[in-house]
Amino acid sequence: MTIQFNDETFRDDYSFHNSDRAIQRFPFPFHEDSYMYSVNMERHKGGPEGSVYEMRFDVDEHYLAEMKDRAMVLAEDPLRCQSLPHMTLAGWDLLELIMVSKSEDYPDLFELHREGSNWRWINRPMGIDQSFVFMDEASLPYGPMEYITRQAQGDFCILDQRDDNLWMDAGMVTTQADWSLDFDIGMNFFEWHAPVPKAHEMGIFVRALKFLLNIQQGSPARRLNWTLTVNPLLDTSPENYHKWGVQKTTLTPENLGRKQHLRVELQTFFRLPRSNALVFPIRCYLIAFEDLVSVPKWGRRLHRVLRDIPDELATYKGFIDNRPMLVDYLSQYDDGAETSPGVWPD
Amino acid sequence: MSAGTDKLAVTVTNIVPLNDLVTRFEFQRSDGGELPTFSGGAHTVVEMRDGDITRLNPYSLMSDPMDQSTYAISVRRDDAGRGGSLFMHNRVRVGDRMVISYPVNLFSLDLRARKHLMIAGGIGITPFIAQIKQLAATGGRFELHYAARSAALASYADELTAHHPNNVSIYHDDQAQAIDLVHLLDGQPLGTHLYVCGPKGMIDWVRAKAADLGWPREAVHYEEFLAPQSGKPFEVKLALSNKVIEVGEHQSLLEAIEAAGVDAPYLCRGGACGQCETDVIGYDGKFIHRDHWLDDEEKASGKKIMPCVSRFEGKTLVLDR
């Protein structure tokens, strides 16, 4: 399978777009006509052919554009990538995991050649051919985590595991839904989730942490999370809220279908073998409402979900002010027909 | 929500008796592929097909964590045990095919430590051997104090001393050599983490001394896997699967649940990790709690049991499984 990479932007003129294939494989997150939190974990061991779940690290038509956007964010704000000193071994773990996975899953795009510690990595789409010594930081232009995550879509948090908790001790975070690595670095699982409404009372985090602490080597897991974003922005960070927050007020009934995007995060969890840390890749997929409603089931269901979602969640996810307009728009695509269970198009 | 572990099909490639009690077993993947790397302190659960009984015993991996060709474990023969170690010693031969779990680490190094201070007793040396290989490869600073009954039973002591003469101290009980713990703990630089693995008495002693001396709880790490103990047979009703099972004298409750074809979560099988915690729906009798997981209040409540090591005596026990 050859991927045609899009020439597109996630800022300024917002030329980001999804092909028909990208629309059909979009990870629509609602398996029923309503939404509430759950620890919706499943094993990350492949999925339907061509779906975003098939490979360990999905590579799609947005790869090159996303990597360009990441480089721009880092040039303006180097603190989007941080690794505390004890996390270097975990960085090598992540580099190994991504290089091995991508070279096995996409042999036409990536190659990895290993002779003992002497490794050669070829990334064809990005035009990279790098020889280096595994575990020797001086042999790469960046630290191992930064090096490989400049070549991998999605954000990456590396969580150290100790004292029966997880600690946000390293990460590459440039495509986030309004949270900051620089603020959260060094925090534990309960500290960085403190702002989330309702879930604490529901005991969600205690159960989620217990699950995550027990994720073992060879048994990665995944879940979906979602929010809404006006304009196809990857970087909706608190650091740049002054730039993107105001764009939420530019929505009109006329431009909504084009500007309003459903933002879905495919979150995966892998135990890292050498460091015993846990890596938490957060891969962001965007889809404009006008593209989403081209799948009739999704249009009907998104209308019902947004119409009925509790106010606290609409506030936390940042669309409470625009909700009436969004529901109004989506109601055109909801004829009241029953929807089938599950996330897939009919 | 059981996380579970994947399995590896391996072949026994080498069996090396070290002394009267301890034998090393080496495994390679049966399909010729590479084994996963792991972190020092990890264990694997070895499946033993012993007639009608399937035994699942955890053993620390003691090979080099970076070596993807071979895994090694060392098994101490326990003549009074339930038979797992005897099976390994008496029945397993080079060339046998076995199934082991992916590595699981419940005793990992705290990589923030400025120095790793390790205290081992007897067969408790095994996780430290892998940790020392990891630290030696990554430039970590460590110091090992290793107590054994006699020079003959001090497995790997010679090798450790030869490779790390400045970092390893050996103590032999039969020569009345003992670790001067107070002095040792008192002299450590700030940022030192303490690790202990060995008999229960040693773990309790080290933890208590460290607490007395004001060591932070987070800087003291220990691993104590209990072996399940034999006991009187008892009957259990599994409510979810609607089965009544008999737990034999030399069988653990967890093993009996598995033998009945009911999938139950587990990781350490030694009362430490909490994964197999099971709700009690009803009972008439008394629990024999042997785990480190439940607190005293939970043990007294009659609402929870850890089936990997704990047992029951009485008329009826109904579990939510």
XYZ file of C-alpha atoms in Angstrom:
667
model
C 0.000 0.000 0.000
C 1.433 3.361 -1.000
C 0.283 6.412 0.886
C -0.128 9.724 -0.918
C 0.988 12.308 1.620
C -1.029 15.546 1.669
C 0.547 18.953 1.193
C -1.446 20.815 3.855
C -1.298 23.052 6.923
C -2.770 23.020 10.432
C -2.453 26.813 10.852
C -2.829 30.089 8.911
C -4.753 29.006 5.790
C -5.808 25.650 7.309
C -5.490 23.653 4.125
C -5.781 20.376 6.094
C -8.220 17.974 4.454
C -9.238 14.319 4.624
C -9.443 12.144 1.524
C -12.440 9.837 1.098
C -10.304 6.997 2.390
C -9.352 9.017 5.494
C -13.015 9.791 6.154
C -14.004 6.133 5.873
C -11.259 5.060 8.317
C -11.845 7.902 10.793
C -11.964 6.532 14.386
C -15.501 7.607 15.234
C -15.638 7.313 19.028
C -19.322 6.871 19.925
C -20.571 3.290 20.067
C -24.070 4.406 21.126
C -26.246 7.540 20.943
C -25.000 8.994 24.248
C -21.674 9.550 25.968
C -20.357 9.211 29.504
C -16.871 8.439 30.763
C -15.804 4.876 31.035
C -12.527 2.986 31.294
C -13.074 1.894 27.710
C -9.880 -0.105 27.328
C -9.238 -2.915 24.906
C -6.117 -4.734 23.791
C -4.100 -3.022 21.063
C -3.452 -6.103 18.973
C -4.352 -5.100 15.453
C -7.793 -4.334 14.065
C -9.758 -4.414 10.806
C -7.575 -4.125 7.701
C -7.013 -0.513 6.726
C -8.386 0.842 10.024
C -6.364 3.115 12.304
C -6.167 0.188 14.760
C -4.416 -2.187 12.361
C -0.798 -1.163 12.996
C 1.010 -0.432 16.254
C 1.672 3.153 15.069
C -0.691 4.277 12.326
C 0.916 6.248 9.486
C -1.550 8.118 7.263
C -1.788 10.807 4.583
C -1.144 13.578 7.141
C 2.264 12.244 8.240
C 4.574 14.745 6.550
C 2.372 17.767 7.278
C 2.092 16.803 10.947
C 5.850 16.422 11.279
C 6.359 19.872 9.709
C 3.866 21.371 12.141
C 5.647 19.702 15.083
C 8.980 21.148 13.998
C 7.433 24.632 13.876
C 5.940 24.285 17.368
C 9.283 23.111 18.778
C 11.170 25.948 17.111
C 8.914 28.431 18.933
C 8.685 26.553 22.226
C 11.362 23.937 23.021
C 9.659 23.092 26.353
C 7.058 21.051 24.477
C 9.644 18.286 24.591
C 11.088 17.415 27.993
C 12.705 14.370 29.566
C 13.796 14.217 33.202
C 17.297 12.772 33.631
C 16.207 9.288 34.759
C 14.047 8.827 31.637
C 16.789 8.451 29.022
C 16.630 4.640 29.091
C 12.868 4.853 28.490
C 13.631 7.150 25.542
C 15.770 4.406 23.991
C 12.967 1.936 24.673
C 10.560 4.170 22.754
C 12.979 4.691 19.879
C 13.404 0.929 19.573
C 9.646 0.273 19.782
C 8.793 2.793 17.060
C 11.655 1.864 14.735
C 10.968 -1.866 15.008
C 7.187 -1.444 14.652
C 7.296 0.940 11.708
C 9.927 -1.024 9.793
C 7.889 -4.219 10.232
C 4.476 -2.646 9.577
C 5.487 -0.319 6.702
C 8.525 -1.931 5.058
C 8.104 0.223 1.937
C 8.422 3.411 4.005
C 10.824 2.554 6.841
C 13.861 0.282 7.230
C 15.857 -0.671 10.303
C 19.168 -2.536 10.048
C 20.834 -3.714 13.260
C 24.256 -5.221 13.774
C 24.802 -5.357 17.505
C 24.635 -1.779 18.719
C 25.251 -0.327 15.271
C 21.892 0.652 13.850
C 20.848 2.238 10.567
C 17.414 3.837 10.266
C 15.879 4.820 6.945
C 12.750 6.985 6.871
C 11.879 7.350 3.184
C 8.973 9.829 3.412
C 11.119 12.259 5.435
C 14.319 11.529 3.485
C 16.301 10.395 6.534
C 19.127 7.852 6.512
C 20.741 7.779 9.960
C 23.465 5.480 11.241
C 23.933 5.553 15.008
C 24.976 3.542 18.037
C 22.064 2.266 20.130
C 22.292 3.627 23.707
C 24.889 6.241 22.706
C 23.194 9.633 22.834
C 26.131 11.367 21.185
C 25.476 9.446 17.978
C 22.085 11.113 17.338
C 21.259 14.789 16.674
C 18.715 14.794 19.557
C 18.043 12.665 22.622
C 16.455 9.309 21.681
C 12.865 10.277 22.572
C 13.017 13.611 20.764
C 14.750 12.061 17.769
C 12.108 9.431 17.131
C 9.044 11.494 18.073
C 10.022 14.149 15.531
C 9.308 11.324 13.081
C 6.124 9.870 14.599
C 2.596 11.280 14.496
C 0.839 12.003 17.772
C 1.967 13.137 21.192
C 3.975 10.847 23.452
C 4.008 10.805 27.238
C 6.464 8.509 28.965
C 5.267 7.609 32.432
C 7.675 6.329 35.046
C 6.167 3.638 37.277
C 7.023 3.702 40.965
C 5.283 3.793 44.360
C 2.166 2.233 42.774
C 1.665 5.337 40.653
C 2.581 6.730 37.252
C 4.638 9.905 36.878
C 4.672 12.212 33.841
C 8.456 12.347 33.609
C 9.050 12.724 29.861
C 7.109 13.641 26.762
C 6.772 15.195 23.322
C 3.523 17.147 23.333
C 2.677 19.462 20.434
C -0.791 18.292 19.308
C -2.629 18.393 22.604
C -6.210 19.105 23.605
C -5.550 22.001 25.972
C -3.056 20.581 28.464
C 0.595 21.394 28.999
C 3.546 19.062 29.437
C 5.581 21.905 30.900
C 2.905 22.336 33.596
C 2.370 18.614 34.231
C 5.974 17.386 34.087
C 6.842 15.400 37.218
C 3.194 15.066 38.337
C 1.588 11.746 39.202
C -1.551 10.251 37.655
C -4.000 11.829 40.122
C -2.303 15.231 40.037
C -2.410 15.635 36.272
C -6.042 14.439 36.092
C -7.200 16.793 38.854
C -9.017 19.205 36.458
C -11.303 16.532 34.947
C -14.897 16.897 36.245
C -17.090 14.029 37.493
C -14.616 11.228 36.803
C -13.032 11.335 40.275
C -16.400 10.873 41.994
C -17.115 7.995 39.646
C -13.931 6.222 40.739
C -12.758 6.228 37.122
C -9.178 7.194 37.869
C -8.567 4.656 40.613
C -9.725 1.887 38.287
C -7.864 3.300 35.289
C -4.605 3.558 37.238
C -4.918 -0.020 38.472
C -5.405 -1.161 34.882
C -2.452 0.860 33.570
C -0.048 -0.282 36.289
C -0.769 -3.848 35.211
C -0.203 -3.421 31.481
C 2.526 -5.894 30.661
C 5.149 -6.311 27.983
C 3.686 -7.778 24.825
C 0.121 -6.763 25.777
C -0.462 -3.116 24.778
C -3.898 -1.534 25.293
C -5.865 1.305 23.678
C -8.868 3.572 24.137
C -10.410 6.607 22.442
C -10.988 10.088 23.804
C -12.524 13.068 22.011
C -13.197 16.783 22.025
C -14.149 19.498 19.525
C -11.804 21.953 17.804
C -12.671 24.978 15.664
C -10.360 24.989 12.619
C -8.055 22.002 12.057
C -5.511 23.010 14.688
C -3.115 20.394 15.989
C -1.602 22.715 18.575
C -4.453 23.621 20.927
C -2.168 24.138 23.905
C -2.730 26.382 26.932
C 0.515 28.133 25.946
C -1.133 29.300 22.714
C -4.700 29.700 23.983
C -4.584 33.401 23.127
C -4.173 32.395 19.480
C -6.739 29.617 19.131
C -9.271 30.203 21.927
C -10.652 33.292 20.204
C -11.245 31.348 16.996
C -14.135 29.578 18.700
C -16.091 32.857 18.383
C -15.703 32.912 14.582
C -18.142 30.054 14.080
C -21.337 30.872 12.085
C -24.100 28.579 10.834
C -22.685 29.111 7.335
C -19.032 28.218 8.031
C -19.638 25.620 10.771
C -19.575 22.517 8.566
C -16.128 23.443 7.286
C -14.567 24.964 10.423
C -15.899 22.783 13.233
C -13.923 19.571 13.700
C -14.418 16.484 15.811
C -11.058 15.716 17.393
C -10.471 12.096 18.358
C -7.490 10.791 20.243
C -6.402 7.210 19.768
C -4.611 6.604 23.048
C -2.390 3.542 23.289
C -0.330 2.155 26.160
C 2.805 0.046 25.877
C 5.003 -1.316 28.661
C 8.595 -0.407 27.806
C 10.902 -3.378 28.344
C 14.272 -1.994 29.474
C 13.036 0.797 31.741
C 9.711 -0.716 32.912
C 8.155 2.697 32.118
C 4.826 3.009 30.291
C 4.570 4.961 27.053
C 1.300 6.666 26.290
C 1.052 7.765 22.646
C -1.890 10.114 22.009
C -2.667 10.242 18.318
C -4.965 13.042 17.152
C -7.399 12.603 14.252
C -9.430 15.565 12.976
C -12.548 15.541 10.801
C -14.690 18.474 9.642
C -18.383 18.188 10.493
C -19.296 18.425 6.791
C -17.149 15.356 6.104
C -18.363 13.504 9.168
C -22.050 13.812 8.204
C -21.267 12.156 4.874
C -21.548 8.947 6.912
C -25.283 9.048 7.794
C -24.990 6.997 10.978
C -22.275 9.272 12.355
C -24.276 12.444 11.609
C -27.352 11.119 13.407
C -25.393 9.887 16.359
C -23.165 12.941 16.866
C -26.305 15.096 16.918
C -27.794 13.013 19.727
C -24.571 12.865 21.710
C -23.924 16.613 21.658
C -27.580 17.424 22.322
C -27.714 15.251 25.444
C -24.228 15.583 26.935
C -24.131 16.953 30.529
C -23.240 20.654 30.777
C -20.116 19.966 32.882
C -18.651 17.878 30.089
C -19.573 20.416 27.394
C -17.881 23.090 29.516
C -14.792 20.986 30.208
C -14.448 20.116 26.539
C -14.779 23.801 25.680
C -17.853 23.911 23.420
C -20.672 24.916 25.798
C -21.099 28.365 24.167
C -21.305 26.969 20.652
C -23.407 23.962 21.550
C -26.800 25.365 20.387
C -25.340 26.202 16.976
C -23.654 22.795 16.674
C -26.798 20.890 17.636
C -28.840 23.014 15.240
C -26.466 22.249 12.375
C -26.340 18.522 13.118
C -30.127 18.239 13.488
C -30.363 18.584 9.677
C -28.632 15.221 9.435
C -30.716 13.402 12.051
C -33.942 11.999 10.630
C -34.678 10.176 13.866
C -33.886 6.779 12.393
C -32.459 4.123 14.676
C -28.669 3.733 14.637
C -26.913 0.394 14.698
C -24.718 -0.498 17.703
C -20.950 0.025 17.435
C -18.800 2.679 15.816
C -18.521 1.444 12.238
C -20.466 2.969 9.316
C -23.477 0.894 8.202
C -10.335 -5.763 32.989
C -7.632 -8.356 33.326
C -4.366 -7.120 31.864
C -2.829 -10.564 31.612
C 0.416 -11.600 30.038
C 1.305 -13.149 26.743
C 3.214 -16.424 26.613
C 6.489 -17.465 25.012
C 7.159 -20.965 23.678
C 10.716 -21.876 24.688
C 13.107 -24.812 24.686
C 15.388 -25.712 27.587
C 18.913 -25.264 26.221
C 21.048 -25.726 29.313
C 20.718 -27.021 32.882
C 23.545 -26.150 35.268
C 23.582 -27.462 38.864
C 25.274 -24.789 40.997
C 25.300 -26.505 44.385
C 23.262 -28.934 46.496
C 20.137 -26.806 46.309
C 20.219 -24.475 43.312
C 20.125 -25.251 39.585
C 20.115 -22.819 36.674
C 17.821 -23.379 33.685
C 18.349 -21.603 30.371
C 15.711 -21.099 27.697
C 15.670 -20.030 24.061
C 12.682 -19.412 21.864
C 11.545 -22.607 20.188
C 10.905 -20.772 16.897
C 14.485 -19.485 16.830
C 13.406 -15.854 17.227
C 14.568 -13.283 19.744
C 13.258 -13.038 23.275
C 12.030 -9.642 24.499
C 14.461 -7.494 26.434
C 13.396 -6.836 30.015
C 14.231 -4.699 33.019
C 16.289 -5.969 35.945
C 14.070 -7.394 38.676
C 11.510 -8.897 36.281
C 10.198 -12.425 36.689
C 8.653 -14.949 34.355
C 5.939 -17.451 35.208
C 6.984 -20.966 34.161
C 4.240 -23.427 33.238
C 4.897 -27.009 34.308
C 2.808 -29.873 32.992
C 3.056 -32.315 35.871
C 0.678 -35.142 35.010
C -2.838 -33.802 35.472
C -1.591 -30.773 37.333
C -0.450 -27.539 35.691
C 1.903 -25.674 37.957
C 2.637 -21.990 37.353
C 5.615 -20.770 39.355
C 7.241 -17.319 39.147
C 11.044 -17.118 38.944
C 13.209 -14.002 38.670
C 15.001 -13.629 35.364
C 18.716 -13.504 36.084
C 20.220 -13.341 32.612
C 21.480 -10.112 31.045
C 18.330 -8.026 30.317
C 19.854 -6.906 27.013
C 20.566 -10.500 25.860
C 17.712 -11.480 23.554
C 19.048 -14.955 22.792
C 18.676 -16.643 26.190
C 16.739 -16.298 29.442
C 18.023 -17.855 32.656
C 16.352 -18.608 35.978
C 17.772 -20.261 39.085
C 15.560 -22.633 41.043
C 16.149 -23.557 44.652
C 14.968 -27.074 45.442
C 12.348 -27.095 48.192
C 11.893 -30.680 49.384
C 9.005 -29.685 51.638
C 7.248 -27.569 49.003
C 4.291 -28.473 46.838
C 6.394 -29.847 44.031
C 7.153 -27.048 41.528
C 10.853 -26.831 42.315
C 11.116 -30.622 42.526
C 9.517 -30.869 39.092
C 12.096 -28.450 37.688
C 14.995 -30.274 39.339
C 13.918 -33.878 38.710
C 11.859 -33.854 35.555
C 13.007 -31.082 33.252
C 15.646 -32.057 30.667
C 17.645 -30.200 28.043
C 15.576 -30.085 24.852
C 12.215 -29.987 26.664
C 9.701 -27.508 25.337
C 8.074 -25.268 27.922
C 5.814 -22.228 28.051
C 6.804 -19.146 30.039
C 5.151 -15.742 30.397
C 6.439 -12.453 29.046
C 8.588 -10.723 31.658
C 6.709 -8.874 34.414
C 8.530 -6.529 36.751
C 7.195 -5.982 40.254
C 10.656 -5.165 41.670
C 12.103 -2.603 39.311
C 14.951 -0.218 39.975
C 14.035 3.369 40.761
C 16.085 4.979 38.030
C 16.138 8.322 39.877
C 18.431 6.800 42.517
C 21.900 8.286 42.869
C 22.981 4.894 44.216
C 21.348 1.478 44.485
C 22.020 -0.375 47.746
C 21.063 -4.050 47.452
C 20.632 -6.591 50.233
C 20.150 -10.229 49.246
C 19.546 -13.373 51.266
C 20.002 -16.833 49.732
C 18.096 -17.396 46.495
C 16.951 -13.756 46.790
C 20.148 -12.946 44.881
C 18.561 -13.715 41.489
C 16.763 -10.429 40.656
C 19.879 -8.499 41.674
C 22.014 -10.373 39.151
C 19.919 -8.978 36.286
C 19.728 -5.534 37.894
C 23.507 -5.423 38.280
C 23.961 -6.347 34.622
C 21.581 -3.530 33.685
C 23.345 -1.004 35.920
C 26.802 -2.058 34.764
C 25.731 -1.469 31.146
C 24.227 1.959 31.844
C 26.831 3.297 34.275
C 24.596 3.056 37.375
C 26.170 3.055 40.835
C 25.395 0.073 43.088
C 26.556 -1.846 46.137
C 25.487 -5.425 46.931
C 25.480 -7.135 50.344
C 24.729 -10.824 49.954
C 24.201 -13.242 52.831
C 24.135 -17.026 52.334
C 24.239 -20.031 54.656
C 27.716 -21.112 53.565
C 30.259 -20.513 50.833
C 29.052 -23.669 49.096
C 25.456 -22.412 48.981
C 26.311 -18.822 47.988
C 25.188 -19.157 44.354
C 26.951 -16.775 41.968
C 29.013 -15.185 44.766
C 32.326 -15.935 43.050
C 31.180 -14.564 39.732
C 29.783 -11.384 41.294
C 32.919 -10.796 43.335
C 35.158 -11.378 40.334
C 33.269 -8.919 38.116
C 32.581 -6.243 40.719
C 35.238 -6.594 43.447
C 34.599 -3.105 44.846
C 30.811 -3.303 44.901
C 30.055 -6.735 46.352
C 30.300 -8.021 49.948
C 29.499 -11.637 50.812
C 28.471 -12.888 54.281
C 28.431 -16.568 55.338
C 26.114 -17.559 58.185
C 28.196 -20.614 59.074
C 31.167 -18.367 59.742
C 29.026 -16.049 61.874
C 29.392 -13.222 59.377
C 26.466 -10.790 59.470
C 25.562 -7.602 57.671
C 26.200 -4.604 59.937
C 22.915 -3.087 58.864
C 22.722 -0.019 61.084
C 26.200 1.065 60.113
C 25.512 0.310 56.455
C 22.248 2.253 56.262
C 23.634 5.141 58.239
C 26.533 5.725 55.888
C 24.659 6.117 52.607
C 24.664 9.262 50.473
C 21.423 11.188 49.963
C 19.419 9.813 47.047
C 20.300 6.182 47.766
C 17.549 3.625 47.184
C 17.486 0.416 49.199
C 16.398 -2.962 47.764
C 15.971 -6.181 49.681
C 15.081 -9.671 48.486
C 15.356 -12.790 50.611
C 13.589 -14.650 53.409
C 10.724 -12.917 55.179
C 12.760 -12.412 58.349
C 15.440 -10.535 56.449
C 12.949 -8.334 54.612
C 11.174 -7.420 57.854
C 14.493 -6.701 59.575
C 15.778 -4.427 56.800
C 12.483 -2.538 56.389
C 12.167 -2.003 60.143
C 15.743 -0.733 60.517
C 15.361 1.573 57.525
C 12.132 2.974 58.969
C 13.819 3.496 62.364
C 16.620 5.404 60.696
C 14.179 7.673 58.885
C 14.531 6.317 55.352
C 11.629 7.540 53.175
C 9.140 4.732 52.433
C 9.518 5.439 48.684
C 13.263 4.713 48.851
C 12.869 1.197 50.278
C 11.946 -1.595 47.836
C 11.434 -5.254 48.568
C 10.270 -8.380 46.850
C 8.951 -11.352 48.695
C 7.070 -13.963 46.731
C 5.354 -16.430 48.961
C 5.002 -19.963 47.745
C 1.458 -21.226 48.264
C 1.288 -23.593 51.233
C -0.465 -26.895 51.392
C -3.496 -27.259 53.656
C -6.731 -29.133 54.178
C -8.827 -29.628 51.047
C -11.900 -27.402 50.790
C -14.871 -26.811 48.515
C -15.675 -23.538 46.773
C -18.634 -22.355 44.746
C -17.768 -20.057 41.825
C -20.918 -17.991 41.417
C -20.287 -16.330 38.047
C -19.256 -19.511 36.291
C -21.745 -21.594 38.296
C -19.279 -24.308 39.257
C -18.433 -26.080 42.464
C -14.741 -26.962 42.743
C -12.566 -28.869 45.164
C -9.221 -27.371 46.212
C -6.797 -30.202 46.860
C -4.320 -30.446 49.723
C -1.327 -29.447 47.608
C -3.205 -27.144 45.251
C -3.750 -23.405 45.632
C -7.231 -21.925 45.280
C -6.083 -20.093 42.152
C -4.781 -23.327 40.632
C -8.072 -25.060 41.405
C -10.020 -22.244 39.726
C -7.791 -22.526 36.661
C -8.067 -26.327 36.624
C -11.852 -25.917 36.420
C -11.376 -23.990 33.178
C -12.243 -20.592 34.701
C -10.009 -17.738 33.577
C -8.794 -15.736 36.567
C -6.380 -12.791 36.503
C -2.930 -13.106 38.101
C 0.579 -11.742 37.878
C 2.895 -12.702 40.726
C 1.100 -15.773 42.123
C 2.802 -14.944 45.385
C 0.430 -12.701 47.321
C 2.172 -9.446 46.418
C 0.738 -7.786 43.325
C -3.019 -7.673 43.988
C -4.058 -8.786 40.533
C -5.987 -11.900 41.607
C -8.017 -10.151 44.343
C -11.423 -11.839 44.426
C -14.715 -10.809 46.050
C -16.293 -13.173 48.548
C -20.067 -13.449 48.177
C -20.703 -15.676 51.178
C -18.913 -17.966 53.622
C -19.275 -20.068 56.720
C -15.876 -20.842 58.168
C -12.522 -19.155 58.539
C -10.076 -17.645 56.079
C -6.365 -18.382 56.162
C -5.073 -15.150 54.629
C -1.391 -15.367 53.703
C -0.933 -12.496 51.243
C 0.783 -9.105 51.612
C -1.860 -7.321 49.574
C -5.013 -7.012 51.697
C -4.752 -4.851 54.804
C -5.796 -6.175 58.208
C -9.207 -4.588 57.970
C -9.896 -6.176 54.578
C -8.702 -9.543 55.858
C -11.047 -9.303 58.837
C -13.994 -8.180 56.685
C -14.533 -11.572 55.033
C -15.183 -9.789 51.734
C -11.925 -10.409 49.858
C -9.465 -13.219 49.298
C -6.223 -13.554 47.327
C -6.586 -17.055 45.842
C -2.917 -17.386 44.843
C -1.735 -18.027 48.425
C -4.721 -17.896 50.780
C -6.959 -20.773 51.812
C -10.196 -21.469 53.643
C -11.393 -23.904 56.285
C -15.077 -24.410 56.918
C -18.406 -25.363 55.408
C -19.064 -23.038 52.487
C -17.243 -20.410 50.472
C -18.842 -18.604 47.520
C -16.671 -16.431 45.273
C -17.560 -13.827 42.663
C -15.667 -15.587 39.888
